[in-house]
Each structure stands twice: as C-alpha cells, then as structure tokens.
mmCIF file of C-alpha atoms in Angstrom:
data_model
loop_
_atom_site.group_PDB
_atom_site.id
_atom_site.type_symbol
_atom_site.label_atom_id
_atom_site.label_comp_id
_atom_site.label_asym_id
_atom_site.label_seq_id
_atom_site.Cartn_x
_atom_site.Cartn_y
_atom_site.Cartn_z
ATOM 1 C CA GLY A 5 -12.081 -13.086 -9.529
ATOM 2 C CA ALA A 6 -10.641 -10.042 -11.265
ATOM 3 C CA GLY A 7 -8.307 -7.927 -9.218
ATOM 4 C CA VAL A 8 -7.117 -4.359 -9.697
ATOM 5 C CA SER A 9 -5.761 -3.883 -13.183
ATOM 6 C CA GLN A 10 -3.282 -1.198 -14.177
ATOM 7 C CA SER A 11 -2.100 -0.255 -17.638
ATOM 8 C CA PRO A 12 0.356 0.030 -19.127
ATOM 9 C CA SER A 13 2.630 -2.127 -17.001
ATOM 10 C CA ASN A 14 5.648 -0.236 -18.306
ATOM 11 C CA LYS A 15 5.924 3.197 -19.877
ATOM 12 C CA VAL A 16 9.021 4.910 -21.197
ATOM 13 C CA THR A 17 8.599 8.532 -22.181
ATOM 14 C CA GLU A 18 10.746 11.492 -23.052
ATOM 15 C CA LYS A 19 11.118 14.394 -20.699
ATOM 16 C CA GLY A 20 8.433 17.004 -21.355
ATOM 17 C CA LYS A 21 5.842 14.589 -22.713
ATOM 18 C CA ASP A 22 2.468 13.932 -21.065
ATOM 19 C CA VAL A 23 1.520 10.437 -19.853
ATOM 20 C CA GLU A 24 -1.727 8.807 -18.761
ATOM 21 C CA LEU A 25 -1.832 5.872 -16.387
ATOM 22 C CA ARG A 26 -4.985 3.825 -16.011
ATOM 23 C CA CYS A 27 -6.455 1.925 -13.079
ATOM 24 C CA ASP A 28 -9.412 -0.473 -13.230
ATOM 25 C CA PRO A 29 -10.501 -1.135 -9.647
ATOM 26 C CA ILE A 30 -12.443 -4.104 -8.361
ATOM 27 C CA SER A 31 -16.125 -3.715 -9.185
ATOM 28 C CA GLY A 32 -18.080 -2.189 -6.301
ATOM 29 C CA HIS A 33 -15.086 -0.724 -4.523
ATOM 30 C CA THR A 34 -15.906 2.879 -3.669
ATOM 31 C CA ALA A 35 -12.460 3.860 -2.385
ATOM 32 C CA LEU A 36 -9.537 4.231 -4.793
ATOM 33 C CA TYR A 37 -5.974 5.274 -3.961
ATOM 34 C CA TRP A 38 -2.972 6.225 -6.052
ATOM 35 C CA TYR A 39 0.533 5.812 -4.637
ATOM 36 C CA ARG A 40 4.008 6.362 -6.023
ATOM 37 C CA GLN A 41 7.021 4.235 -5.155
ATOM 38 C CA SER A 42 10.531 5.254 -6.068
ATOM 39 C CA LEU A 43 13.255 2.619 -6.242
ATOM 40 C CA GLY A 44 13.926 1.154 -2.808
ATOM 41 C CA GLN A 45 11.482 3.484 -1.093
ATOM 42 C CA GLY A 46 8.130 3.129 0.626
ATOM 43 C CA LEU A 47 4.753 4.108 -0.789
ATOM 44 C CA GLU A 48 4.044 7.828 -1.221
ATOM 45 C CA PHE A 49 0.358 8.768 -1.126
ATOM 46 C CA LEU A 50 -0.820 10.800 -4.122
ATOM 47 C CA ILE A 51 -4.621 11.012 -4.259
ATOM 48 C CA TYR A 52 -7.709 9.339 -2.821
ATOM 49 C CA PHE A 53 -11.197 8.989 -4.290
ATOM 50 C CA GLN A 54 -14.068 8.194 -1.910
ATOM 51 C CA GLY A 55 -17.392 7.455 -3.545
ATOM 52 C CA ASN A 56 -18.949 10.642 -4.907
ATOM 53 C CA SER A 57 -17.082 12.952 -2.541
ATOM 54 C CA ALA A 58 -14.442 15.392 -3.711
ATOM 55 C CA PRO A 59 -11.099 13.611 -3.994
ATOM 56 C CA ASP A 60 -8.299 14.205 -1.533
ATOM 57 C CA LYS A 61 -5.507 15.593 -3.693
ATOM 58 C CA SER A 62 -3.215 16.562 -0.840
ATOM 59 C CA GLY A 63 -0.472 14.146 -1.874
ATOM 60 C CA LEU A 64 -0.041 15.315 -5.456
ATOM 61 C CA PRO A 65 3.546 16.644 -5.690
ATOM 62 C CA SER A 66 2.867 19.418 -8.209
ATOM 63 C CA ASP A 67 0.197 20.865 -10.485
ATOM 64 C CA ARG A 68 1.592 18.741 -13.301
ATOM 65 C CA PHE A 69 -0.178 15.800 -11.664
ATOM 66 C CA SER A 70 -3.925 15.296 -11.913
ATOM 67 C CA ALA A 71 -6.325 12.395 -11.629
ATOM 68 C CA GLU A 72 -9.932 11.667 -12.300
ATOM 69 C CA ARG A 73 -12.322 8.844 -11.668
ATOM 70 C CA THR A 74 -15.149 8.474 -14.125
ATOM 71 C CA GLY A 75 -18.450 6.904 -13.131
ATOM 72 C CA GLY A 76 -17.024 5.806 -9.827
ATOM 73 C CA SER A 77 -14.971 3.157 -11.553
ATOM 74 C CA VAL A 78 -11.949 3.611 -13.805
ATOM 75 C CA SER A 79 -9.349 6.161 -12.751
ATOM 76 C CA THR A 80 -6.714 7.921 -14.808
ATOM 77 C CA LEU A 81 -3.592 9.577 -13.417
ATOM 78 C CA THR A 82 -2.135 12.179 -15.779
ATOM 79 C CA ILE A 83 1.337 13.628 -15.542
ATOM 80 C CA GLN A 84 1.995 16.625 -17.756
ATOM 81 C CA ARG A 85 5.421 17.747 -18.932
ATOM 82 C CA THR A 86 7.118 14.771 -17.326
ATOM 83 C CA GLN A 87 10.432 15.214 -15.525
ATOM 84 C CA GLN A 88 13.110 12.642 -14.754
ATOM 85 C CA GLU A 89 12.204 12.750 -11.048
ATOM 86 C CA ASP A 90 8.746 11.456 -11.988
ATOM 87 C CA SER A 91 10.309 8.070 -12.766
ATOM 88 C CA ALA A 92 8.807 5.577 -10.330
ATOM 89 C CA VAL A 93 6.254 2.797 -10.009
ATOM 90 C CA TYR A 94 2.729 4.152 -9.767
ATOM 91 C CA LEU A 95 0.405 1.900 -7.763
ATOM 92 C CA CYS A 96 -3.367 1.916 -7.593
ATOM 93 C CA ALA A 97 -5.439 0.304 -4.842
ATOM 94 C CA SER A 98 -9.151 -0.077 -4.261
ATOM 95 C CA SER A 99 -11.309 -1.163 -1.361
ATOM 96 C CA LEU A 100 -14.728 -0.978 0.183
ATOM 97 C CA LEU A 101 -15.191 2.076 2.352
ATOM 98 C CA ARG A 102 -14.756 0.365 5.698
ATOM 99 C CA GLY A 103 -11.844 0.312 8.084
ATOM 100 C CA ASN A 104 -11.853 -3.469 8.180
ATOM 101 C CA SER A 105 -11.817 -3.802 4.404
ATOM 102 C CA PRO A 106 -8.461 -4.774 2.865
ATOM 103 C CA LEU A 107 -6.848 -2.695 0.169
ATOM 104 C CA HIS A 108 -6.325 -4.524 -3.109
ATOM 105 C CA PHE A 109 -3.365 -3.308 -5.124
ATOM 106 C CA GLY A 110 -2.570 -3.580 -8.788
ATOM 107 C CA ASN A 111 0.938 -4.489 -9.918
ATOM 108 C CA GLY A 112 1.637 -0.916 -10.855
ATOM 109 C CA THR A 113 2.893 1.017 -13.849
ATOM 110 C CA ARG A 114 6.656 1.470 -14.042
ATOM 111 C CA LEU A 115 7.272 4.918 -15.509
ATOM 112 C CA THR A 116 10.688 5.819 -16.869
ATOM 113 C CA VAL A 117 11.321 9.370 -18.038
ATOM 114 C CA THR A 118 14.397 9.696 -20.241
ATOM 115 C CA ASP B 25 -2.617 11.006 11.102
ATOM 116 C CA ALA B 26 -1.647 8.093 13.279
ATOM 117 C CA LYS B 27 1.767 6.780 12.323
ATOM 118 C CA THR B 28 3.458 3.409 12.635
ATOM 119 C CA THR B 29 7.115 2.580 13.171
ATOM 120 C CA GLN B 30 8.826 -0.643 12.161
ATOM 121 C CA PRO B 31 12.419 -1.905 12.075
ATOM 122 C CA ASN B 32 14.048 -1.400 8.708
ATOM 123 C CA SER B 33 15.108 -5.004 8.331
ATOM 124 C CA MET B 34 14.973 -8.439 9.927
ATOM 125 C CA GLU B 35 16.413 -11.856 9.150
ATOM 126 C CA SER B 36 15.031 -15.298 9.769
ATOM 127 C CA ASN B 37 16.042 -18.837 9.041
ATOM 128 C CA GLU B 38 13.835 -20.929 6.820
ATOM 129 C CA GLU B 39 11.154 -22.947 8.641
ATOM 130 C CA GLU B 40 11.555 -20.923 11.829
ATOM 131 C CA PRO B 41 8.929 -18.531 13.220
ATOM 132 C CA VAL B 42 9.264 -14.814 12.536
ATOM 133 C CA HIS B 43 7.904 -12.027 14.710
ATOM 134 C CA LEU B 44 7.634 -8.672 12.953
ATOM 135 C CA PRO B 45 6.933 -5.786 15.355
ATOM 136 C CA CYS B 46 5.055 -2.545 14.763
ATOM 137 C CA ASN B 47 4.598 0.397 17.105
ATOM 138 C CA HIS B 48 1.554 2.633 16.799
ATOM 139 C CA SER B 49 1.456 4.603 20.029
ATOM 140 C CA THR B 50 -0.966 7.244 18.681
ATOM 141 C CA ILE B 51 -3.583 4.724 17.533
ATOM 142 C CA SER B 52 -7.190 5.789 18.092
ATOM 143 C CA GLY B 53 -10.007 3.605 19.294
ATOM 144 C CA THR B 54 -11.488 3.248 15.812
ATOM 145 C CA ASP B 55 -8.282 2.374 13.968
ATOM 146 C CA TYR B 56 -7.881 -1.084 12.488
ATOM 147 C CA ILE B 57 -4.345 -2.472 12.255
ATOM 148 C CA HIS B 58 -3.582 -3.777 8.777
ATOM 149 C CA TRP B 59 -0.535 -5.663 7.534
ATOM 150 C CA TYR B 60 0.538 -5.903 3.917
ATOM 151 C CA ARG B 61 3.581 -7.354 2.223
ATOM 152 C CA GLN B 62 5.263 -6.505 -1.024
ATOM 153 C CA LEU B 63 7.219 -9.054 -3.006
ATOM 154 C CA PRO B 64 9.770 -7.834 -5.547
ATOM 155 C CA SER B 65 8.236 -6.252 -8.644
ATOM 156 C CA GLN B 66 4.698 -6.631 -7.319
ATOM 157 C CA GLY B 67 2.124 -4.425 -5.662
ATOM 158 C CA PRO B 68 1.528 -4.872 -1.939
ATOM 159 C CA GLU B 69 -0.789 -7.709 -0.932
ATOM 160 C CA TYR B 70 -3.040 -7.898 2.085
ATOM 161 C CA VAL B 71 -1.895 -10.208 4.869
ATOM 162 C CA ILE B 72 -4.134 -9.700 7.895
ATOM 163 C CA HIS B 73 -5.936 -7.097 9.973
ATOM 164 C CA GLY B 74 -7.347 -6.739 13.468
ATOM 165 C CA LEU B 75 -8.916 -4.315 15.896
ATOM 166 C CA THR B 76 -8.445 -5.546 19.454
ATOM 167 C CA SER B 77 -8.270 -9.334 19.532
ATOM 168 C CA ASN B 78 -5.544 -11.533 18.148
ATOM 169 C CA VAL B 79 -6.312 -12.855 14.668
ATOM 170 C CA ASN B 80 -5.258 -15.902 12.689
ATOM 171 C CA ASN B 81 -5.587 -16.701 9.009
ATOM 172 C CA ARG B 82 -3.906 -19.034 6.554
ATOM 173 C CA MET B 83 -1.026 -16.646 5.987
ATOM 174 C CA ALA B 84 -0.149 -15.395 9.452
ATOM 175 C CA SER B 85 -1.212 -14.456 12.947
ATOM 176 C CA LEU B 86 -1.588 -10.982 14.378
ATOM 177 C CA ALA B 87 -0.942 -10.362 18.048
ATOM 178 C CA ILE B 88 -2.226 -7.029 19.352
ATOM 179 C CA ALA B 89 -1.011 -5.579 22.649
ATOM 180 C CA GLU B 90 -3.634 -5.002 25.297
ATOM 181 C CA ASP B 91 -3.180 -1.213 25.087
ATOM 182 C CA ARG B 92 -3.171 -1.500 21.242
ATOM 183 C CA LYS B 93 -0.034 0.627 21.012
ATOM 184 C CA SER B 94 1.886 -2.144 19.328
ATOM 185 C CA SER B 95 1.284 -5.291 17.341
ATOM 186 C CA THR B 96 3.267 -8.229 16.021
ATOM 187 C CA LEU B 97 2.843 -10.123 12.776
ATOM 188 C CA ILE B 98 3.771 -13.750 13.245
ATOM 189 C CA LEU B 99 4.798 -16.043 10.407
ATOM 190 C CA HIS B 100 4.785 -19.475 11.984
ATOM 191 C CA ARG B 101 7.235 -21.121 9.592
ATOM 192 C CA ALA B 102 9.104 -18.778 7.313
ATOM 193 C CA THR B 103 9.705 -19.901 3.748
ATOM 194 C CA LEU B 104 11.905 -18.364 1.084
ATOM 195 C CA ARG B 105 8.721 -17.043 -0.549
ATOM 196 C CA ASP B 106 8.021 -14.961 2.547
ATOM 197 C CA ALA B 107 10.997 -12.723 1.788
ATOM 198 C CA ALA B 108 9.346 -9.341 1.223
ATOM 199 C CA VAL B 109 8.824 -5.879 2.648
ATOM 200 C CA TYR B 110 6.145 -5.961 5.350
ATOM 201 C CA TYR B 111 4.074 -2.863 6.044
ATOM 202 C CA CYS B 112 1.958 -2.124 9.098
ATOM 203 C CA ILE B 113 -0.674 0.608 8.642
ATOM 204 C CA LEU B 114 -3.703 1.976 10.491
ATOM 205 C CA ARG B 115 -7.094 2.361 8.886
ATOM 206 C CA THR B 116 -10.009 4.210 10.482
ATOM 207 C CA GLU B 117 -13.343 2.514 11.058
ATOM 208 C CA SER B 118 -15.012 4.569 8.350
ATOM 209 C CA GLY B 119 -12.288 3.596 5.936
ATOM 210 C CA SER B 120 -11.891 7.200 4.968
ATOM 211 C CA ALA B 121 -8.348 7.688 6.258
ATOM 212 C CA ARG B 122 -7.087 10.103 3.649
ATOM 213 C CA GLN B 123 -3.515 9.129 3.823
ATOM 214 C CA LEU B 124 -2.835 5.509 4.565
ATOM 215 C CA THR B 125 0.792 6.073 5.467
ATOM 216 C CA PHE B 126 2.853 3.027 4.621
ATOM 217 C CA GLY B 127 6.276 4.187 5.717
ATOM 218 C CA SER B 128 9.325 2.159 4.706
ATOM 219 C CA GLY B 129 8.221 -1.151 6.195
ATOM 220 C CA THR B 130 10.440 -4.038 7.320
ATOM 221 C CA GLN B 131 12.543 -5.894 4.774
ATOM 222 C CA LEU B 132 12.415 -9.564 5.772
ATOM 223 C CA THR B 133 15.249 -11.755 4.580
ATOM 224 C CA VAL B 134 14.762 -15.510 4.887
ATOM 225 C CA LEU B 135 17.948 -17.530 4.980
ATOM 226 C CA PRO B 136 17.978 -21.110 3.609
#
C-alpha cells in the first residue's frame, strides 16, 4: 500500500527565499510528525499534529518555521527567509494515535540553502 | 520526557548475531519500547516494538529486561544490508508523546 510521501525529494534554494515542503501521510493516520536531520546527526523534533488538537510546535527552531495540516491529511512545512543553517533533510512521519502503533516515515526532503 | 541511551557504534561480522542495547531507566509503566533503523539516504523504518514481554518478528527479536529499564534488539544473523543506524525510542500508551526523542542511535557496521 501507499506509504508516507514527501515532496520534493530535493530542494536547492537561495538564502532568503521561502520554501514549502509537503507531506502526504498514510490515509487514516491521525498523528503526524516533522523532524529535521542534519548531516551525520540524529532526528530533531520540529512539530507534531494530533487529530484535531492544537499542534505541538515546541520544536520549531525559530518563527521563520511554520507548519499546517489541512483536513487532517496533507501537511506543509514552510520555512521563510531561509538561512544556510536550515540545510538538512526534513522527515515526515505518520501513525495511528496509539503507543503500540509504529511510525511510518517518508524518505524526506533534502534542503540545500546556498 | 523519558530518554533512551545507546552506544554510538557497534560492529558485527556477517552471519553472526548482533545484540544492540538500549537503556531507558526513566521509562513509565505505559511506555512502549520501539526500535527503528535508518539506512543511508532513507527515512527511518520500523523494526519492532514491545511493552513487557519479549517479541519476535521476521526482522528481529526484542528482549526486554524484567524491570523494563533496558532492552536489547537482537538480529539473529547480521547481513550487509543490516548496516544502519538503529534507534530505540519510547512511546506512551496514548501515542501522544509530543517529542519522540530519537537521540543519535547506534551505527551498526557489518563486516564481510
């Protein structure tokens, strides 16, 4: 079946430009996570959507980062006025809202800010 | 948030068993133990999870200490394709753990 889909797979942008990263979760999954992974590092939590509840934005590194999830499905992560330190792989994961439910990850969007 | 600690790296010979440890001394009674692995240039993939009892699936086995403060992922016969970063995380029963903290994981190298 279809897994988590992220687009684009690669994005190169100039410093100062805005970018939008998209995540299509598995149908029916109410929980959606965004993570960031810099080269050779672990996963850094960014934001978490849980059903219709207010999202947990505690991991967003600055107010240049925002995310939304429309209709409980597709999510978009927006980075405004990109900086070189924003370069990383951005990963999206979805799951059912149960502790014994696995997270399903997409293959990520590799963002390079020049 | 309950945290996990893992060795930074481990090595194994091909076709030998591998035991990957994880400490989670602050685990709560409702936390599930999940393991994921990340191959190069891919997103993490689910391996196995458990609550109290040992678990087996086609990919691996999970051994959970009686006090649940540690667990071990067991790959029965390592192959070159098992070379990856392995992450141990805790997930609450409700699934609403805000920050599923992955840490740096264990880089497994499989030697031919």
